Amino acid sequence: ADAAMYAAKRAGGSAYAFFEAHMNAGVREQIELQRDLRLALERGELLLHYQPKVSAGREVVTGVEALVRWQHPTRGMLGPALFIPVAERFGLISAVGNWVIEEACRQIAAWQEQGLRLRVAVNLSVHQLRQDDFVRRVAATIARAGIDPRQLTFEITESVAMEDAESTLQAFEALCGIGVHLSIDDFGTGYSSLAYLRQLQVGELKIDRSFVQDLESSADARAIVEAVIRLAHALGLKVVAEGVETAAQQDVLTRLQCDDLQGYLFARPMAAERVAEWAVASRRPNQLPFALSTYRP
Ligand code: C2E
Ligand code: MG
Ligand code: MG
Ligand code: MG
């Protein structure tokens, strides 16, 4: 019996040691990342790239989405999928998120100085919506930047919006009250009820990339996208398709009356300085590079 117990202990022990080593690797990396992320905020290593959204029919730029990146001193350029979860886990998401909103507002004002009136969409994490003073802070940031709140859109994923329906509803109402636009990101992956969607004062749905990817191969995906577009339009919402990579996808989406398209087919996320250049370079005859390029300050 002693021998058996000894063997089990040893097996358990080594299994645990194995598990611990692996867990430690993951945890160690996360701890290093969160330490570096605190410094990154002070050192100004975060930056925003912007990916245009274009209108399906006329290929006019209707706005851009801000996507955060981290120029890490030793690891190179890191994408949000790597460090946003770390920020959320270690209580840094408000700091990162506030920086993103401030930077986006600053950029809106800078573009405006150059005569470009662009709408900018910013992605929100659920933790930001739960921040007590979130809406007041956003209002203050907008006022400081001296921009029109209607130029700012917040994208919230469908799953986040559904996660805490009551508090989301309150936050959306308050955000709507200060004049910003709201968009449901990655739509189709959650289970929003029609009634709830009507209550949320969103102006836009973004169809998840997974449906766009399957458009050519799957009649089901096409049926879902068609239904979503009809439903959204019936509710007075605009529809954006994300992750458009092929002309065939563009064709289907345009035929289904999708309003705006976004994806590598048109442009990858790019530095702010390149946005204006891109718009001019991609201009087609008889088309304005920006929907509001006639804007005069
Ligand atoms: P998202 O908001 O759904 O953004 C779309 C993601 O798909 C971006 O990845 C974009 O670069 C990528 N993408 C765009 N077009 C295409 C395409 O045609 N094909 C493919 N394969 N991918 C495409 P990215 O920049 O790595 O961002 C990933 C996610 O990280 C975002 O998904 C968003 O949920 C989150 N995120 C980005 N910036 C922020 C931020 O400032 N705050 C928060 N909380 N989350 C952010
Ligand atoms: Mg988004
Ligand atoms: Mg999305
Ligand atoms: Mg997505």
XYZ file of N, CA, C and O in Angstrom, residues 21-97:
308
model
N 5.019 23.918 -14.756
C 6.010 24.497 -15.665
C 5.315 25.191 -16.834
O 5.677 26.291 -17.228
N 4.286 24.507 -17.354
C 3.585 25.086 -18.498
C 2.768 26.290 -18.114
O 2.763 27.307 -18.788
N 2.089 26.169 -16.979
C 1.278 27.271 -16.510
C 2.185 28.469 -16.250
O 1.884 29.582 -16.634
N 3.334 28.173 -15.614
C 4.248 29.263 -15.302
C 4.720 29.980 -16.547
O 4.880 31.185 -16.538
N 4.927 29.213 -17.615
C 5.370 29.845 -18.855
C 4.313 30.853 -19.301
O 4.614 31.992 -19.609
N 3.043 30.424 -19.300
C 1.960 31.318 -19.703
C 1.818 32.488 -18.752
O 1.748 33.636 -19.175
N 1.803 32.180 -17.463
C 1.629 33.230 -16.464
C 2.822 34.171 -16.467
O 2.669 35.383 -16.398
N 4.012 33.575 -16.583
C 5.212 34.412 -16.600
C 5.163 35.392 -17.767
O 5.467 36.566 -17.616
N 4.750 34.877 -18.918
C 4.680 35.752 -20.088
C 3.669 36.874 -19.856
O 3.930 38.033 -20.165
N 2.529 36.502 -19.280
C 1.499 37.512 -19.023
C 1.972 38.558 -18.021
O 1.693 39.747 -18.177
N 2.688 38.080 -17.000
C 3.176 39.018 -15.989
C 4.203 39.971 -16.596
O 4.201 41.165 -16.327
N 5.063 39.409 -17.443
C 6.035 40.275 -18.126
C 5.331 41.284 -19.011
O 5.679 42.468 -19.035
N 4.315 40.792 -19.739
C 3.582 41.681 -20.637
C 2.884 42.799 -19.870
O 2.907 43.956 -20.295
N 2.280 42.456 -18.730
C 1.553 43.502 -18.001
C 2.524 44.513 -17.406
O 2.240 45.705 -17.381
N 3.699 44.038 -16.989
C 4.719 44.963 -16.473
C 5.158 45.894 -17.606
O 5.210 47.102 -17.461
N 5.443 45.303 -18.767
C 5.860 46.100 -19.924
C 4.764 47.060 -20.379
O 5.040 48.166 -20.844
N 3.509 46.591 -20.244
C 2.383 47.414 -20.709
C 2.230 48.675 -19.855
O 1.908 49.749 -20.366
N 2.483 48.533 -18.547
C 2.447 49.723 -17.694
C 3.475 50.737 -18.172
O 3.209 51.942 -18.247
N 4.669 50.244 -18.502
C 5.728 51.129 -18.995
C 5.373 51.679 -20.366
O 5.645 52.837 -20.669
N 4.744 50.820 -21.185
C 4.388 51.227 -22.545
C 3.511 52.471 -22.529
O 3.650 53.369 -23.358
N 2.590 52.493 -21.567
C 1.686 53.644 -21.466
C 2.481 54.911 -21.159
O 2.225 55.967 -21.728
N 3.470 54.778 -20.250
C 4.287 55.949 -19.893
C 5.215 56.343 -21.037
O 5.464 57.516 -21.271
N 5.736 55.340 -21.726
C 6.730 55.609 -22.765
C 6.135 55.915 -24.124
O 6.871 56.142 -25.090
N 4.823 55.833 -24.215
C 4.173 56.145 -25.489
C 4.437 55.103 -26.569
O 4.647 55.439 -27.731
N 4.420 53.822 -26.196
C 4.678 52.765 -27.188
C 3.404 52.267 -27.874
O 3.481 51.474 -28.804
N 2.245 52.714 -27.387
C 1.005 52.304 -28.041
C 0.743 53.231 -29.228
O 1.119 54.402 -29.205
N 0.113 52.696 -30.244
C -0.260 53.522 -31.392
C -1.547 52.988 -32.003
O -1.955 51.855 -31.726
N -2.176 53.821 -32.796
C -3.397 53.394 -33.465
C -3.152 53.285 -34.949
O -2.503 54.143 -35.552
N -3.659 52.200 -35.529
C -3.743 52.104 -36.974
C -5.218 52.279 -37.317
O -6.085 52.087 -36.469
N -5.465 52.666 -38.572
C -6.836 52.957 -38.962
C -7.186 52.174 -40.216
O -6.435 52.194 -41.187
N -8.326 51.488 -40.166
C -8.772 50.746 -41.349
C -10.050 51.386 -41.897
O -11.055 51.493 -41.190
N -10.007 51.802 -43.182
C -11.171 52.460 -43.773
C -12.379 51.535 -43.891
O -12.247 50.316 -44.019
N -13.547 52.155 -43.847
C -14.799 51.498 -44.240
C -15.225 52.237 -45.509
O -15.150 53.459 -45.555
N -15.650 51.505 -46.514
C -16.087 52.162 -47.746
C -17.550 51.816 -48.011
O -18.030 50.771 -47.584
N -18.236 52.701 -48.724
C -19.628 52.407 -49.056
C -19.634 51.336 -50.140
O -18.801 51.360 -51.049
N -20.558 50.383 -50.051
C -20.557 49.232 -50.950
C -20.731 49.657 -52.409
O -20.038 49.171 -53.289
N -21.630 50.570 -52.648
C -21.936 50.937 -54.019
C -20.875 51.799 -54.675
O -20.375 51.475 -55.748
N -20.495 52.862 -53.991
C -19.662 53.848 -54.670
C -18.200 53.850 -54.224
O -17.385 54.611 -54.736
N -17.898 53.021 -53.273
C -16.536 52.942 -52.762
C -15.989 54.285 -52.312
O -14.883 54.696 -52.663
N -16.808 54.969 -51.572
C -16.401 56.216 -50.944
C -16.071 55.883 -49.496
O -16.731 55.040 -48.891
N -15.040 56.516 -48.946
C -14.694 56.252 -47.553
C -15.765 56.836 -46.633
O -16.078 58.020 -46.717
N -16.331 56.018 -45.784
C -17.365 56.520 -44.880
C -16.843 56.690 -43.456
O -17.527 57.227 -42.605
N -15.634 56.220 -43.223
C -15.044 56.352 -41.901
C -13.879 55.393 -41.754
O -13.552 54.664 -42.697
N -13.262 55.422 -40.595
C -12.163 54.491 -40.326
C -12.351 53.887 -38.937
O -12.992 54.494 -38.075
N -11.803 52.702 -38.753
C -11.824 52.066 -37.431
C -10.427 52.124 -36.839
O -9.450 51.782 -37.516
N -10.341 52.581 -35.600
C -9.056 52.643 -34.902
C -8.756 51.278 -34.294
O -9.598 50.708 -33.607
N -7.569 50.746 -34.581
C -7.161 49.446 -34.038
C -5.810 49.632 -33.342
O -4.852 50.099 -33.945
N -5.774 49.278 -32.073
C -4.583 49.569 -31.278
C -3.449 48.581 -31.565
O -3.687 47.406 -31.846
N -2.240 49.077 -31.550
C -1.020 48.289 -31.684
C -0.027 48.704 -30.608
O -0.123 49.800 -30.073
N 0.948 47.830 -30.380
C 1.967 48.125 -29.381
C 3.339 47.901 -30.012
O 3.674 46.783 -30.383
N 4.095 48.981 -30.109
C 5.464 48.870 -30.604
C 6.329 48.486 -29.410
O 6.820 49.350 -28.687
N 6.471 47.179 -29.206
C 7.203 46.683 -28.037
C 8.701 46.823 -28.287
O 9.171 46.532 -29.390
N 9.467 47.273 -27.261
C 10.897 47.550 -27.484
C 11.701 46.341 -27.956
O 12.644 46.501 -28.731
N 11.352 45.134 -27.510
C 12.138 43.973 -27.947
C 11.336 42.989 -28.795
O 11.903 42.261 -29.599
N 10.020 42.980 -28.641
C 9.225 41.963 -29.339
C 8.627 42.436 -30.660
O 7.948 41.680 -31.339
N 8.844 43.699 -30.982
C 8.306 44.214 -32.243
C 6.855 44.659 -32.098
O 6.359 44.846 -30.987
N 6.189 44.779 -33.233
C 4.807 45.274 -33.226
C 3.842 44.177 -32.784
O 3.785 43.114 -33.400
N 3.109 44.441 -31.718
C 2.171 43.442 -31.196
C 0.730 43.855 -31.488
O 0.379 45.027 -31.394
N -0.091 42.867 -31.830
C -1.503 43.116 -32.102
C -2.342 43.053 -30.837
O -1.904 42.508 -29.822
N -3.549 43.606 -30.896
C -4.408 43.684 -29.710
C -4.808 42.320 -29.149
O -5.040 42.190 -27.948
N -4.868 41.289 -30.004
C -5.285 39.970 -29.513
C -4.311 39.465 -28.450
O -4.685 38.697 -27.570
N -3.064 39.934 -28.522
C -2.055 39.488 -27.568
C -2.105 40.265 -26.250
O -1.937 39.692 -25.178
N -2.323 41.584 -26.326
C -2.178 42.348 -25.085
C -3.479 42.906 -24.501
O -3.506 43.248 -23.320
N -4.562 42.973 -25.291
C -5.825 43.452 -24.704
C -6.317 42.483 -23.604
O -6.709 42.916 -22.521
N -6.245 41.161 -23.846
C -6.644 40.242 -22.763
C -5.783 40.403 -21.513
O -6.279 40.273 -20.388
N -4.495 40.695 -21.697
C -3.600 40.912 -20.554
C -4.027 42.188 -19.824
O -4.107 42.232 -18.591
N -4.325 43.226 -20.586
C -4.778 44.491 -19.990
C -6.068 44.278 -19.197
O -6.229 44.802 -18.097
N -6.966 43.458 -19.758
C -8.240 43.192 -19.072
C -8.007 42.423 -17.786
O -8.571 42.717 -16.745
N -7.119 41.446 -17.865
C -6.876 40.581 -16.721
C -6.164 41.295 -15.577
O -6.390 41.002 -14.412
N -5.286 42.232 -15.911
C -4.477 42.883 -14.878
C -4.937 44.307 -14.557
O -4.159 45.108 -14.047
N -6.167 44.619 -14.892
C -6.721 45.913 -14.490
C -6.146 47.105 -15.239
O -6.159 48.223 -14.731
N -5.610 46.863 -16.432
C -5.012 47.971 -17.190
C -5.901 48.427 -18.338
O -5.542 49.340 -19.082
N -7.066 47.797 -18.486
C -7.857 48.068 -19.677
C -8.416 49.494 -19.696
O -8.533 50.100 -20.768
N -8.720 50.028 -18.526
C -9.223 51.403 -18.510
C -8.141 52.368 -18.965
O -8.408 53.285 -19.743
N -6.924 52.139 -18.476
C -5.815 53.015 -18.864
C -5.568 52.917 -20.368
O -5.453 53.938 -21.061
N -5.522 51.696 -20.884
C -5.290 51.498 -22.317
C -6.469 52.085 -23.113
O -6.292 52.834 -24.069
N -7.671 51.744 -22.677
C -8.876 52.194 -23.371
C -9.015 53.714 -23.376
O -9.389 54.306 -24.394
